[in-house]
């Protein structure tokens, strides 16, 4: 057991001990507790300090440690809030999977939008963290738009100008910022169908109305987008041109050009979620759409959370023209700055010689995992082979056989220890069929094969 897990388990034991006593009861001495729980006195002291901070125990210097008075709530009545708040704007059903953590080691994680810890840039981040913490003025405030160093690095990766870059704490935050800054409550925001549920809840949070426009094998349908913008006057279109979540579709070059033309015709912004820009597998990662609109119709959002680690909450919004000032002002209104030490870590990592190696290693591993998943599907679930073999990203989009409900499959698979994504969460209105999303970033090849076996069993049973 590591030192910190010893402290954590001792905290649990001591909490139980305190809860079994009455307020004011004296706890045994540190030495007695150390003997009883087979821990060192230092570990006991650390556990007791944490319990004191949690107000479970109270320490009196020279007298000992006592069970603290319990802080019992008085059974408050919150029912007035139910009436006052009215109907919830954000669809909690969609938030739940977004807010999920990776889950226990006993689960096969085939529904996770990040990399498994073995593929994350843990060592690189740790080394960068040490260097960042040693920088002079490491804890000073940073400009609200981000440090000049990090903005330059992001700009270089995009072939953009540093002035076009606004640093944000991850792309979810960036999507929310763009949507609520550039549209008014009640406005329509066009989204692809199916789309990333995080964009839908960001739109809902900004009191916008998401309007679905279907995709085909080449990306968002430009003819239908034209009609949607004409009919609604919407000025925002949220889309993922590369390795879309959940479909894996990459927008074709011809379609990209058409979409930019439609945006120009209606004076709309294409909000490009380029979340998978570092997750190309087959060496064919498309350039961001940002480069295809010199006149500012494309706003691109990128993030390091996918390629580095989920808690690397650093992203960037790329934009041109007056909209950049609007976004910068809105960001400053939100928060003083993205924590400077985190920006320094990002800069250290992006500038390091090992970064390219890390990106290539992830690409290779994702390729092997994707292929293992495809192979397992063609062996165990041949009827459910995906329509798209994604050239990057993390997900496969699978259509269930007729009559099989996604919610039933997801539940049954979870009962058997396998997590897959419910396709219903990716549509904002009537879903054209039942789907599950199966992700290959967080499971090993063997786990993917084991997960697909269970999925095949489940689909066969619930059919
Ligand atoms: C398509 C897409 N966009 C954005 C995000 C949010 O990423 P971040 O961790 O940078 O907030 C996710 C995360 O799952 C995603 O799948």
PDB file of N, CA and C and ligand atoms in Angstrom, residues 113-114 170-173 175 196 238 240 245 273 275 303 305-306 310 313 395, ligand 1:
ATOM      1  N   UNK A 113     -14.254   9.040 -23.074  1.00  0.00           N
ATOM      2  CA  UNK A 113     -13.751   9.955 -24.096  1.00  0.00           C
ATOM      3  C   UNK A 113     -12.337  10.431 -23.846  1.00  0.00           C
ATOM      4  N   UNK A 114     -11.597   9.698 -23.022  1.00  0.00           N
ATOM      5  CA  UNK A 114     -10.197  10.072 -22.782  1.00  0.00           C
ATOM      6  C   UNK A 114      -9.319   8.828 -22.964  1.00  0.00           C
ATOM      7  N   UNK A 170      -9.921  24.071 -21.093  1.00  0.00           N
ATOM      8  CA  UNK A 170     -10.480  22.884 -21.744  1.00  0.00           C
ATOM      9  C   UNK A 170     -11.489  23.273 -22.809  1.00  0.00           C
ATOM     10  N   UNK A 171     -11.792  22.306 -23.702  1.00  0.00           N
ATOM     11  CA  UNK A 171     -12.657  22.697 -24.822  1.00  0.00           C
ATOM     12  C   UNK A 171     -14.123  22.756 -24.439  1.00  0.00           C
ATOM     13  N   UNK A 172     -14.541  22.000 -23.422  1.00  0.00           N
ATOM     14  CA  UNK A 172     -15.941  22.121 -22.996  1.00  0.00           C
ATOM     15  C   UNK A 172     -16.211  23.565 -22.573  1.00  0.00           C
ATOM     16  N   UNK A 173     -15.275  24.115 -21.815  1.00  0.00           N
ATOM     17  CA  UNK A 173     -15.405  25.496 -21.390  1.00  0.00           C
ATOM     18  C   UNK A 173     -15.391  26.436 -22.607  1.00  0.00           C
ATOM     19  N   UNK A 175     -16.358  25.744 -25.698  1.00  0.00           N
ATOM     20  CA  UNK A 175     -17.619  25.642 -26.450  1.00  0.00           C
ATOM     21  C   UNK A 175     -18.683  26.503 -25.756  1.00  0.00           C
ATOM     22  N   UNK A 196     -22.017  15.660 -30.247  1.00  0.00           N
ATOM     23  CA  UNK A 196     -21.430  15.520 -28.909  1.00  0.00           C
ATOM     24  C   UNK A 196     -22.400  16.095 -27.869  1.00  0.00           C
ATOM     25  N   UNK A 238     -22.342  24.426 -34.775  1.00  0.00           N
ATOM     26  CA  UNK A 238     -21.324  23.651 -34.061  1.00  0.00           C
ATOM     27  C   UNK A 238     -21.064  22.367 -34.844  1.00  0.00           C
ATOM     28  N   UNK A 240     -17.927  19.057 -35.927  1.00  0.00           N
ATOM     29  CA  UNK A 240     -16.627  18.406 -35.722  1.00  0.00           C
ATOM     30  C   UNK A 240     -16.156  17.846 -37.063  1.00  0.00           C
ATOM     31  N   UNK A 245     -17.134  12.836 -32.949  1.00  0.00           N
ATOM     32  CA  UNK A 245     -17.696  12.070 -31.831  1.00  0.00           C
ATOM     33  C   UNK A 245     -19.209  12.242 -31.924  1.00  0.00           C
ATOM     34  N   UNK A 273     -15.176  22.180 -33.467  1.00  0.00           N
ATOM     35  CA  UNK A 273     -14.630  21.482 -32.303  1.00  0.00           C
ATOM     36  C   UNK A 273     -13.561  20.514 -32.819  1.00  0.00           C
ATOM     37  N   UNK A 275     -11.429  18.657 -31.305  1.00  0.00           N
ATOM     38  CA  UNK A 275     -11.012  17.937 -30.098  1.00  0.00           C
ATOM     39  C   UNK A 275     -10.019  16.822 -30.384  1.00  0.00           C
ATOM     40  N   UNK A 303      -7.918  21.375 -27.506  1.00  0.00           N
ATOM     41  CA  UNK A 303      -7.662  21.136 -26.088  1.00  0.00           C
ATOM     42  C   UNK A 303      -6.545  20.113 -25.924  1.00  0.00           C
ATOM     43  N   UNK A 305      -6.621  18.095 -23.233  1.00  0.00           N
ATOM     44  CA  UNK A 305      -7.100  17.081 -22.287  1.00  0.00           C
ATOM     45  C   UNK A 305      -7.140  15.685 -22.900  1.00  0.00           C
ATOM     46  N   UNK A 306      -7.361  15.615 -24.204  1.00  0.00           N
ATOM     47  CA  UNK A 306      -7.469  14.295 -24.827  1.00  0.00           C
ATOM     48  C   UNK A 306      -6.095  13.654 -25.007  1.00  0.00           C
ATOM     49  N   UNK A 310      -6.850  13.872 -18.805  1.00  0.00           N
ATOM     50  CA  UNK A 310      -8.148  14.532 -18.639  1.00  0.00           C
ATOM     51  C   UNK A 310      -8.105  15.785 -17.770  1.00  0.00           C
ATOM     52  N   UNK A 313      -6.556  20.711 -18.008  1.00  0.00           N
ATOM     53  CA  UNK A 313      -7.681  21.549 -18.455  1.00  0.00           C
ATOM     54  C   UNK A 313      -7.157  22.804 -19.141  1.00  0.00           C
ATOM     55  N   UNK A 395     -13.713   6.762 -31.068  1.00  0.00           N
ATOM     56  CA  UNK A 395     -15.014   6.091 -30.983  1.00  0.00           C
ATOM     57  C   UNK A 395     -15.437   5.378 -32.259  1.00  0.00           C
TER      58      UNK A 395
HETATM   59  C1  LIG B   1     -16.260  16.130 -29.148  1.00  0.00           C
HETATM   60  C2  LIG B   1     -15.763  16.636 -27.849  1.00  0.00           C
HETATM   61  N1  LIG B   1     -15.580  17.934 -27.693  1.00  0.00           N
HETATM   62  C3  LIG B   1     -15.143  18.455 -26.526  1.00  0.00           C
HETATM   63  C4  LIG B   1     -14.902  17.647 -25.449  1.00  0.00           C
HETATM   64  C5  LIG B   1     -14.448  18.272 -24.154  1.00  0.00           C
HETATM   65  O1  LIG B   1     -13.116  18.106 -23.962  1.00  0.00           O
HETATM   66  P1  LIG B   1     -12.294  18.876 -22.820  1.00  0.00           P
HETATM   67  O2  LIG B   1     -11.810  17.801 -21.921  1.00  0.00           O
HETATM   68  O3  LIG B   1     -11.201  19.580 -23.519  1.00  0.00           O
HETATM   69  O4  LIG B   1     -13.214  19.821 -22.147  1.00  0.00           O
HETATM   70  C6  LIG B   1     -15.087  16.273 -25.561  1.00  0.00           C
HETATM   71  C7  LIG B   1     -14.830  15.407 -24.409  1.00  0.00           C
HETATM   72  O5  LIG B   1     -15.307  14.312 -24.314  1.00  0.00           O
HETATM   73  C8  LIG B   1     -15.526  15.763 -26.799  1.00  0.00           C
HETATM   74  O6  LIG B   1     -15.731  14.455 -26.967  1.00  0.00           O
END
